[in-house]
Coordinates of C-alpha atoms in Angstrom, one line a residue:
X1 CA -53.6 -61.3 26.6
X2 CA -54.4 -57.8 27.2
X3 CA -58.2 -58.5 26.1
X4 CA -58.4 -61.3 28.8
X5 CA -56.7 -58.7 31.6
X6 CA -59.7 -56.1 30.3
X7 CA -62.1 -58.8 30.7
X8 CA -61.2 -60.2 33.9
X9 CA -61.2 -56.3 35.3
X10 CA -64.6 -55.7 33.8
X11 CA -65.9 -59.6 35.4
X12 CA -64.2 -58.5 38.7
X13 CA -66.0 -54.6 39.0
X14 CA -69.5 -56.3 37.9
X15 CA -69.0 -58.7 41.0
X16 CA -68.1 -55.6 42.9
X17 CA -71.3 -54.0 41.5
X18 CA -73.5 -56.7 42.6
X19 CA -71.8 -57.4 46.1
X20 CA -72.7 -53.5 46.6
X21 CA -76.4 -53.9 45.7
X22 CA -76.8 -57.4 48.3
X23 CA -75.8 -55.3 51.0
X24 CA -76.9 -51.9 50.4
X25 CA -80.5 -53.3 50.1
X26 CA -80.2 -56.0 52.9
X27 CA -78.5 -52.7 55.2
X28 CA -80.7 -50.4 54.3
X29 CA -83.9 -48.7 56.3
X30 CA -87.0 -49.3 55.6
X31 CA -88.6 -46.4 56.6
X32 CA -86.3 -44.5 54.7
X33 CA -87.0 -45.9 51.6
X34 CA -90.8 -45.5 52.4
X35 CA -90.1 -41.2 53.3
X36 CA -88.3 -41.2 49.7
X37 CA -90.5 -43.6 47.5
X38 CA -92.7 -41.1 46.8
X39 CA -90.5 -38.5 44.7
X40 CA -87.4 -41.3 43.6
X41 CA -88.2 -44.1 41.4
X42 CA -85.4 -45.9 42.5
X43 CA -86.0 -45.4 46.4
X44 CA -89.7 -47.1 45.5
X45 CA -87.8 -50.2 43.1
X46 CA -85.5 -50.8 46.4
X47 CA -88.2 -50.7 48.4
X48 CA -90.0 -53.6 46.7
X49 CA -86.8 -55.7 46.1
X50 CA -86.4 -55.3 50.1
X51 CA -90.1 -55.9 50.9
X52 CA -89.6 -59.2 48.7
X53 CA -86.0 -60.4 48.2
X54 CA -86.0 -63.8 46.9
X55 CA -85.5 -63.1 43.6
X56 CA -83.2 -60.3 44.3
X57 CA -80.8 -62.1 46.6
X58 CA -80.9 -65.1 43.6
X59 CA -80.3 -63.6 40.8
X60 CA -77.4 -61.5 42.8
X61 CA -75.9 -65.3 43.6
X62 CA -76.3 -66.2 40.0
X63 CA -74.2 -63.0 38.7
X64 CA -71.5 -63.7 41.1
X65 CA -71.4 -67.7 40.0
X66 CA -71.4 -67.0 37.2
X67 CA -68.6 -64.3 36.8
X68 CA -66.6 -66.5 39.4
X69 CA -67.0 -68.9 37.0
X70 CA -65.9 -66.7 34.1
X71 CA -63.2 -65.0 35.9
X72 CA -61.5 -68.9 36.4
X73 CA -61.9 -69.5 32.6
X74 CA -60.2 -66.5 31.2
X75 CA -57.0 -66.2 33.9
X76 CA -57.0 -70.0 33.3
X77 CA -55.6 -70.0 29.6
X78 CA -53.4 -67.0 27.9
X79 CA -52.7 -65.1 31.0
X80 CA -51.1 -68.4 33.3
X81 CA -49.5 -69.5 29.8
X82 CA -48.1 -66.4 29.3
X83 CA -46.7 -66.1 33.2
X84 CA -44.8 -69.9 32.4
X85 CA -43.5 -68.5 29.2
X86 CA -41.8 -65.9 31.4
X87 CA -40.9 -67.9 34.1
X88 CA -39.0 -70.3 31.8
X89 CA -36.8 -68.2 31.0
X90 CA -35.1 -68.3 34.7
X91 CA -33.5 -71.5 35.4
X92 CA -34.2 -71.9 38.6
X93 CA -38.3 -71.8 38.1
X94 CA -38.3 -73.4 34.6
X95 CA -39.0 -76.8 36.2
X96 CA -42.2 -75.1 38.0
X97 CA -43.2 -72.7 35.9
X98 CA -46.6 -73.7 35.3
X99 CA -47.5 -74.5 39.1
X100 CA -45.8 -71.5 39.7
X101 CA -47.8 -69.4 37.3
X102 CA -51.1 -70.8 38.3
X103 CA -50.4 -69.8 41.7
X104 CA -49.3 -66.6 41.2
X105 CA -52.6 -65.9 39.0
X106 CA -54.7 -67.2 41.5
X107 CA -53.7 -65.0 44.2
X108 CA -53.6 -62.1 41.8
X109 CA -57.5 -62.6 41.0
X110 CA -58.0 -63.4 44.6
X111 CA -56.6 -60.3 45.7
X112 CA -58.2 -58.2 43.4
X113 CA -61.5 -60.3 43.9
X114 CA -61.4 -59.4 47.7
X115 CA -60.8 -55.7 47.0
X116 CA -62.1 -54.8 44.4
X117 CA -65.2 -57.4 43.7
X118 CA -66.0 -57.7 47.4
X119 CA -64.6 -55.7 50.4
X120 CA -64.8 -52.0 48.5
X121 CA -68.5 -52.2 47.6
X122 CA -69.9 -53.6 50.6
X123 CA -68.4 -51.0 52.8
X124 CA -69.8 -48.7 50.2
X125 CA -73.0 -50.4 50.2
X126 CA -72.8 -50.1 54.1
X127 CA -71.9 -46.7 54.3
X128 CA -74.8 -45.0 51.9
X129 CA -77.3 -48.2 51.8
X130 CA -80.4 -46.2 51.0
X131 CA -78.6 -43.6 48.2
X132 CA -76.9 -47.1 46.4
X133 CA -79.4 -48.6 47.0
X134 CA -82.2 -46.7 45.2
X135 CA -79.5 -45.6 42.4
X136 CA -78.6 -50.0 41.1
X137 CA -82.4 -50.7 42.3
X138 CA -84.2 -50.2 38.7
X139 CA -81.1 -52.3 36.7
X140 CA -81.3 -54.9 39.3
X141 CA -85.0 -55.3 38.9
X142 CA -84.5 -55.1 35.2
X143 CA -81.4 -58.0 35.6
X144 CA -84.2 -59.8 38.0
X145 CA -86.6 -60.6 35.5
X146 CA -84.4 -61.7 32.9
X147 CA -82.8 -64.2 35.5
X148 CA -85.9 -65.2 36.3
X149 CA -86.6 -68.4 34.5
X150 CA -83.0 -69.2 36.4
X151 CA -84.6 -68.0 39.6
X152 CA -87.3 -70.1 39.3
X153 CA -86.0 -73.3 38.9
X154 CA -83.2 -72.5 41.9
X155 CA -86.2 -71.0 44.3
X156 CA -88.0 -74.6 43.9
X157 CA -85.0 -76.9 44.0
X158 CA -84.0 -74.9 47.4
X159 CA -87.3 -75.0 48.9
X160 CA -87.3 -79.0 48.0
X161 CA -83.8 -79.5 50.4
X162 CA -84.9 -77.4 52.8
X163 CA -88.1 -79.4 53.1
X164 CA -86.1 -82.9 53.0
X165 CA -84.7 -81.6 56.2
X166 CA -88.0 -80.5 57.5
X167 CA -86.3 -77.1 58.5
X168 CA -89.3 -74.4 59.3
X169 CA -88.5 -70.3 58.0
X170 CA -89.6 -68.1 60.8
X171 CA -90.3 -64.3 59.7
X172 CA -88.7 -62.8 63.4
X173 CA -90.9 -59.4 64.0
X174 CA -89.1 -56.6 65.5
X175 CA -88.7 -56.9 69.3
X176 CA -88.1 -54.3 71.9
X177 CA -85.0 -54.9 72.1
X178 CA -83.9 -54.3 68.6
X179 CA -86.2 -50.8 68.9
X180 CA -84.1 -49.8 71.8
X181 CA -80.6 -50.5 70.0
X182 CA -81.8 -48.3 67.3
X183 CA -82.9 -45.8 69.0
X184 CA -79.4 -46.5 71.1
X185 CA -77.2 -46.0 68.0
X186 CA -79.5 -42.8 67.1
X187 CA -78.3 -41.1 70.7
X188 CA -74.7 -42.1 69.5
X189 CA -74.7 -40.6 66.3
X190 CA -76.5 -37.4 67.2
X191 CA -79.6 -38.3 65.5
X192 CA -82.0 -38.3 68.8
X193 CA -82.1 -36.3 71.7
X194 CA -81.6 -38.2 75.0
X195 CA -84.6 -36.9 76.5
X196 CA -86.1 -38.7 73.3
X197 CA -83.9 -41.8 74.3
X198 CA -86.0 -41.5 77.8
X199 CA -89.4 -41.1 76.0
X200 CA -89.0 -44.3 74.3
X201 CA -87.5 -46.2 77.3
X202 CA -90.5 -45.1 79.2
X203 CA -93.2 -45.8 76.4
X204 CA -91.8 -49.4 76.0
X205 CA -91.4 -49.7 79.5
X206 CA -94.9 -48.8 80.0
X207 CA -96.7 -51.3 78.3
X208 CA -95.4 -54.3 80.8
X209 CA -97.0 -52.2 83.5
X210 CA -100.2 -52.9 85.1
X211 CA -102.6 -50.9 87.0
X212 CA -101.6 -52.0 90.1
X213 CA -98.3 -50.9 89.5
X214 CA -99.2 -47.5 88.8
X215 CA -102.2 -46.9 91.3
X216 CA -102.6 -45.0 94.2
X217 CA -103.3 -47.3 97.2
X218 CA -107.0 -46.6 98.8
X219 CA -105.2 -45.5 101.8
X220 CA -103.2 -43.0 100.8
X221 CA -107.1 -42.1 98.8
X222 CA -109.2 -38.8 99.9
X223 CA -112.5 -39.1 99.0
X224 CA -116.3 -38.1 99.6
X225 CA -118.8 -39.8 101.7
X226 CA -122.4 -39.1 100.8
X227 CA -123.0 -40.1 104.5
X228 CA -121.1 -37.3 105.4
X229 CA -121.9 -33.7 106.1
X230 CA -121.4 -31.0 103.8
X231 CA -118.5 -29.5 106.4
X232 CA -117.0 -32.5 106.8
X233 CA -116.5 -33.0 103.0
X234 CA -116.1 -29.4 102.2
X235 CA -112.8 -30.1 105.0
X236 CA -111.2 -33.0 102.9
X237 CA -111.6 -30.6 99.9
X238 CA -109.8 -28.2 101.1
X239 CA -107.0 -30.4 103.0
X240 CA -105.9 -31.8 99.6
X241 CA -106.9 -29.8 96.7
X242 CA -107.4 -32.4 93.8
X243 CA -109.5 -31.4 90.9
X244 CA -111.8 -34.5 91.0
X245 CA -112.7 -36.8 94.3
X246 CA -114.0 -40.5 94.0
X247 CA -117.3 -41.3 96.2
X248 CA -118.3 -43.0 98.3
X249 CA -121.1 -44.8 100.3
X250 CA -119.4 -45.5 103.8
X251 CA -116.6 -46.3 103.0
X252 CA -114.1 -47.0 100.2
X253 CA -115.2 -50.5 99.5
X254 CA -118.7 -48.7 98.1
X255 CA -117.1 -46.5 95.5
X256 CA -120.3 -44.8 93.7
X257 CA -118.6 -42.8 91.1
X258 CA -117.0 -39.3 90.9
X259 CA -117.1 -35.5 91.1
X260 CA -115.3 -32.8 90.4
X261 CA -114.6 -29.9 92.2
X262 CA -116.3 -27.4 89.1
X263 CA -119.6 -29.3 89.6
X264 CA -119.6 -28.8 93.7
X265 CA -119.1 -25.5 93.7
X266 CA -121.3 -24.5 91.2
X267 CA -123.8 -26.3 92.7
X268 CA -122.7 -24.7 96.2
X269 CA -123.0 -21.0 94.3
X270 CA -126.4 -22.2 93.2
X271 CA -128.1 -24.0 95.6
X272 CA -129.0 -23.8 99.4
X273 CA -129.0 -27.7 100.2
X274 CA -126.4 -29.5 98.2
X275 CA -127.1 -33.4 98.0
X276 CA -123.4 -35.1 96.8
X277 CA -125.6 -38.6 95.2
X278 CA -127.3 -36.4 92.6
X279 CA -123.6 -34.8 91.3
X280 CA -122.1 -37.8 91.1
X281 CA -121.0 -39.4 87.4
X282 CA -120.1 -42.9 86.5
X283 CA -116.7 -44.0 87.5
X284 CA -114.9 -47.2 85.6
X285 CA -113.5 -50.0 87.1
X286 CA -110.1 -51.8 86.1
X287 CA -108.7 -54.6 87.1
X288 CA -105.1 -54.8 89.1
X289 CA -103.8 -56.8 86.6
X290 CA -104.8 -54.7 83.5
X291 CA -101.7 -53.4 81.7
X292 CA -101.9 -49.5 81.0
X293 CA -101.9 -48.9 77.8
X294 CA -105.4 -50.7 78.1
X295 CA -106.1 -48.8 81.5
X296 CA -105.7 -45.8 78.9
X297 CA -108.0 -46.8 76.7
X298 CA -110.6 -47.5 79.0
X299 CA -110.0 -43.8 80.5
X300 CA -110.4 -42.3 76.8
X301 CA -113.5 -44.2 76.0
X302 CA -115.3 -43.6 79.6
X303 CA -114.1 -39.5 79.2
X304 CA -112.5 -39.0 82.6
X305 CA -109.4 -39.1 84.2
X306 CA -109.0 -41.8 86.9
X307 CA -110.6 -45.2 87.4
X308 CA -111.1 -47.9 90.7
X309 CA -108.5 -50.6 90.7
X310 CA -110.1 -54.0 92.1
X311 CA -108.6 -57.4 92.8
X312 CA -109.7 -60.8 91.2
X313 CA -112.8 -61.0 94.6
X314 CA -113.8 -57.2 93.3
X315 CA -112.9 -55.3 95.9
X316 CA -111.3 -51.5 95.2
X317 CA -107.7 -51.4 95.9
X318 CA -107.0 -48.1 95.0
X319 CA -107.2 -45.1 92.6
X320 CA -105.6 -44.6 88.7
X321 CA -105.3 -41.7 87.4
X322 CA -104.4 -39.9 83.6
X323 CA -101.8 -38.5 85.9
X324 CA -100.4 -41.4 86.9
X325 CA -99.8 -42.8 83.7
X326 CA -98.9 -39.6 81.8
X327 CA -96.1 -39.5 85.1
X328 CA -94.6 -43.2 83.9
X329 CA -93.9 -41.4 80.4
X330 CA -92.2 -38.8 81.2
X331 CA -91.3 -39.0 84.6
X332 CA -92.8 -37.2 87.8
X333 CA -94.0 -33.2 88.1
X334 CA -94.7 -33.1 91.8
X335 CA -94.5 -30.3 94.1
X336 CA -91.4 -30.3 96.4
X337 CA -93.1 -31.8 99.5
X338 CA -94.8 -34.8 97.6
X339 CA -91.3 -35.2 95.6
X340 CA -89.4 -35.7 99.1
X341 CA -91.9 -38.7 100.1
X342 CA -91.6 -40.4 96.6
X343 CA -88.6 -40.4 95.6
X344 CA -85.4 -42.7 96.9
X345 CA -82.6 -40.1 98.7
X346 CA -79.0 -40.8 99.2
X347 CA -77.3 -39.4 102.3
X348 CA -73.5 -38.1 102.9
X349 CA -72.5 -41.7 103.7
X350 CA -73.8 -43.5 100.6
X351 CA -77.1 -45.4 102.1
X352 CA -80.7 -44.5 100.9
X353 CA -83.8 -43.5 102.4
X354 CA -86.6 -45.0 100.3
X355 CA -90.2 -44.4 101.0
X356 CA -92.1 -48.0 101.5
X357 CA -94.4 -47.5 98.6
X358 CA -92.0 -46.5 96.2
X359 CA -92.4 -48.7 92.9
X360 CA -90.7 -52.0 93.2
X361 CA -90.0 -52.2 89.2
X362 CA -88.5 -48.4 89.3
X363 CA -86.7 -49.9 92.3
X364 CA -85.4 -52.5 90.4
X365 CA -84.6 -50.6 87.3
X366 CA -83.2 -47.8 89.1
X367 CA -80.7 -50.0 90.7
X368 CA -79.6 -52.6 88.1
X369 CA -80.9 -55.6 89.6
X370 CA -79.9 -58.7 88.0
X371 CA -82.9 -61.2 88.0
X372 CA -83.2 -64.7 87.6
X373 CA -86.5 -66.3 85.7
X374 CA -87.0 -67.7 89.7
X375 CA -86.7 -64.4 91.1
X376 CA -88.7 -63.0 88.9
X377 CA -91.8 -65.7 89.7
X378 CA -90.5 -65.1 93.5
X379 CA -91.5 -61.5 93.6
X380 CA -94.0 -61.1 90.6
X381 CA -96.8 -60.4 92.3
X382 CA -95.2 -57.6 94.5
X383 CA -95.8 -54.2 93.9
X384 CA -93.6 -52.3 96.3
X385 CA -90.6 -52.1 98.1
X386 CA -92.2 -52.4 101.6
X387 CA -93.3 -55.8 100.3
X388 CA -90.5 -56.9 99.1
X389 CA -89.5 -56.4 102.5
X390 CA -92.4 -58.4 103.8
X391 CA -91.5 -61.4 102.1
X392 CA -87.5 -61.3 102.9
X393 CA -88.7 -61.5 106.2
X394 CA -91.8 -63.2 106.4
X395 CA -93.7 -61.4 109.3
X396 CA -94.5 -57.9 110.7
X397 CA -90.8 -56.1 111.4
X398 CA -90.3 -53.7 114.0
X399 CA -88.4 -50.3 113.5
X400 CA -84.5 -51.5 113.2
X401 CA -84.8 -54.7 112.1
X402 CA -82.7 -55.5 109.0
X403 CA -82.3 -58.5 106.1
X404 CA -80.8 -59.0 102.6
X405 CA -81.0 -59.1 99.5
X406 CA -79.1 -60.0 96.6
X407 CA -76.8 -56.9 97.5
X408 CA -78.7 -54.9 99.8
X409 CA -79.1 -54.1 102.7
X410 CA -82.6 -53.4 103.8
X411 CA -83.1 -51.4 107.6
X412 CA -86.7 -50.4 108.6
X413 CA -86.7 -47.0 109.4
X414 CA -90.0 -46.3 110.5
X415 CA -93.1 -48.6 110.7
X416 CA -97.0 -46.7 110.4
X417 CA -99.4 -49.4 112.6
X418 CA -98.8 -52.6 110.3
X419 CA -97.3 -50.8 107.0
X420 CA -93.6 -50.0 106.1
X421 CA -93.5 -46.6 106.0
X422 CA -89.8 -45.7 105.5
X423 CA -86.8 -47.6 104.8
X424 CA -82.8 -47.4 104.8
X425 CA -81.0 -49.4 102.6
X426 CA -77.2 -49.8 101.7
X427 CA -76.1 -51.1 98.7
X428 CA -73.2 -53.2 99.1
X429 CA -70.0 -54.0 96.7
X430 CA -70.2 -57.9 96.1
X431 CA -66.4 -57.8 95.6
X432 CA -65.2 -55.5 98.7
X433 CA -68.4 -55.7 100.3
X434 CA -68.5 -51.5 100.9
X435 CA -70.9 -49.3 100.4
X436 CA -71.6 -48.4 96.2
X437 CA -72.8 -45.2 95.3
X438 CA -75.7 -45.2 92.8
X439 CA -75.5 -42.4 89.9

């Protein structure tokens, strides 16, 4: 009997051994694997068993069959005969000895089976995936190919069900959203740097942006007129101070190209007559529904640092810049007086002051809106908060006037000719319909 205890041990650890191996190479990263294949053996073994896991995960199922298998056979005869013997000997249980015995073997192995053969090794497995991983990787492989005639015949018999019940295998990619749960449970444990944690929300974020949601409208744009003077120009140089100034013909539906403030004054240290068309270099055009990431691009391959945004009829809407999309990854570096215009401020009793062209998707994210696919088609092609506002209320407002939505409360401030120029807005508590304070 004590030969069939050894052997059910031994049966039980090797199903521990290979419940360990399942999840530690299942768990683990693959990344991690890659950074170590190159100086551990194992670490490159894992890597391939995780990269192609068929015959991995099969011939795991067929070692713990099979000892399940064995580990019924051998508690089945001398141990539950032996447990009756003993229980005959008490009157009271001699009549049941033998259900009695089987039972009690039965949950013995199960216990045991649980513990030590499953739950034990897989939070092992769970808690060092890669180390395990790469240290049962080279046996496994080795156990792999000598199960493999085994793995075979199981792989085809399982793809022949599956295809009885015409049941398509999709190979998921990774999804934003699983990228920002990583990098979530990296900020938890320490492992990245919440300014990091921003970098990546932005950079993700970033790529469902498009030009015009990044642009600067054209008339909020300085620029140069080669119709104009030399003073006159020379003035709206030195009103704003930008480093580069689009050009025009007229006006800014005849954008010409670009020129930056280097080339005009060296060719005003130089020269006695300075003629604007002959400086001028080749500016791109975008359109406003180009995302930015391919706005970049277009930037990097034309060599400069802002582009014209046009509409579907080709008519500029407004200016992109490097800046502006450098800005969007990690966040705004304006001075104090451009900051104060831009950005949303909350006053002593809870409402906001928000600046009409402020960002309708920072908006949004900023305060946690909850949209429905129909909103979301409502107010797709809206770009700002002022027109947001425009659409609640479906003409022109005058200063005071107010409307809803969702749960806030939207007062117009101050209107600039036709344009929204500033806007107060309270953010009310569905439940005690008070004013919430945003952190």
């Amino acid at each position: 009997m004590v030969t069939e205890i050894v052997i059910i041990l031994i049966l039980i650890v090797l199903n521990g051994i290979l419940s360990a191996s399942e999840i530690a190479i299942v768990s683990s990263r693959k990344a991690r694997l890659q950074a170590a294949s190159s100086k551990n053996k194992g670490a490159r073994t894992a890597l391939e068993l995780k990269e192609n896991p068929n015959n991995f995960l099969s011939t795991v199922q067929i070692g713990i069959t099979l000892i399940g298998i064995l580990t019924g056979f051998f508690s089945g005869g001398t141990i539950s005969v032996y447990i009756a013997e003993q229980l005959n000997k008490i009157e009271a249980l001699a009549p049941y000895s033998n259900q009695v015995s089987v039972l009690l073997v039965v949950l013995i192995i199960t216990y045991l089976s649980l513990i030590i053969g499953e739950l034990v090794p897989k939070r092992i497995g769970m808690a060092i995936p890669e180390k395990y991983a790469s240290f049962i990787s080279v046996p496994m492989n080795v156990l792999s190919k000598i199960v493999k005639p085994f793995v075979w015949l199981l792989s085809i018999s399982t793809e022949f069900i599956v295809k009885l019940f015409n049941i398509k295998i999709n190979q998921n990619a990774v999804t934003e959203e699983e990228i920002k749960a990583l990098v979530d449970e990296g900020v938890d444990s320490g492992a990245i740097e919440g300014i990091e944690h921003d970098m990546v929300d932005r950079v993700l974020s970033l790529g469902d942006k498009k030009a015009i949601n990044l642009m600067v409208h054209r008339s909020k744009i300085t620029y140069l007129d080669i119709q104009d003077s030399f003073e006159e120009n020379k003035a709206c140089i030195i009103a704003d101070e930008h480093t580069e100034y689009p050009v025009c013909d007229g006006n800014f539906d005849h954008v010409v190209g670009l020129v930056h403030v280097k080339t005009l004054l060296k060719e005003y240290l130089t020269s006695k007559e300075m003629d604007l068309s002959k400086l001028v270099t080749p500016i791109p055009f975008v359109n406003e529904n180009t995302y930015a990431y391919n706005v970049l691009k277009t930037l990097k391959i034309a060599k400069v640092l802002q582009a014209v945004v046009v509409d579907e009829y080709g008519s500029p809407q407004g200016i992109i810049t490097m800046t502006d999309i450098v800005a969007s990854l990690v966040g705004g570096f304006d001075s104090p007086e451009t900051e104060e215009k831009k950005t949303i401020r909350q006053r002593e009793d809870g409402s906001f002051v928000i600046d009409g062209s402020f960002q309708l998707d920072d908006f949004i994210e900023m305060f946690n809106l909850d949209l429905t696919e129909e909103d979301e088609d409502e107010i797709g092609n809206l770009t700002t908060v002022a027109g947001l506002v425009f659409l609640l209320l479906d003409h022109i407002p005058e200063e005071g006037e107010k409307v809803m939505y969702k749960n806030l409360e939207f007062e117009v401030l101050d209107m600039d000719g036709h344009r929204i120029d500033k806007l107060s807005l309270i953010v009310k508590d569905p439940a005690s319909d008070e004013t919430a304070n945003i952190d």
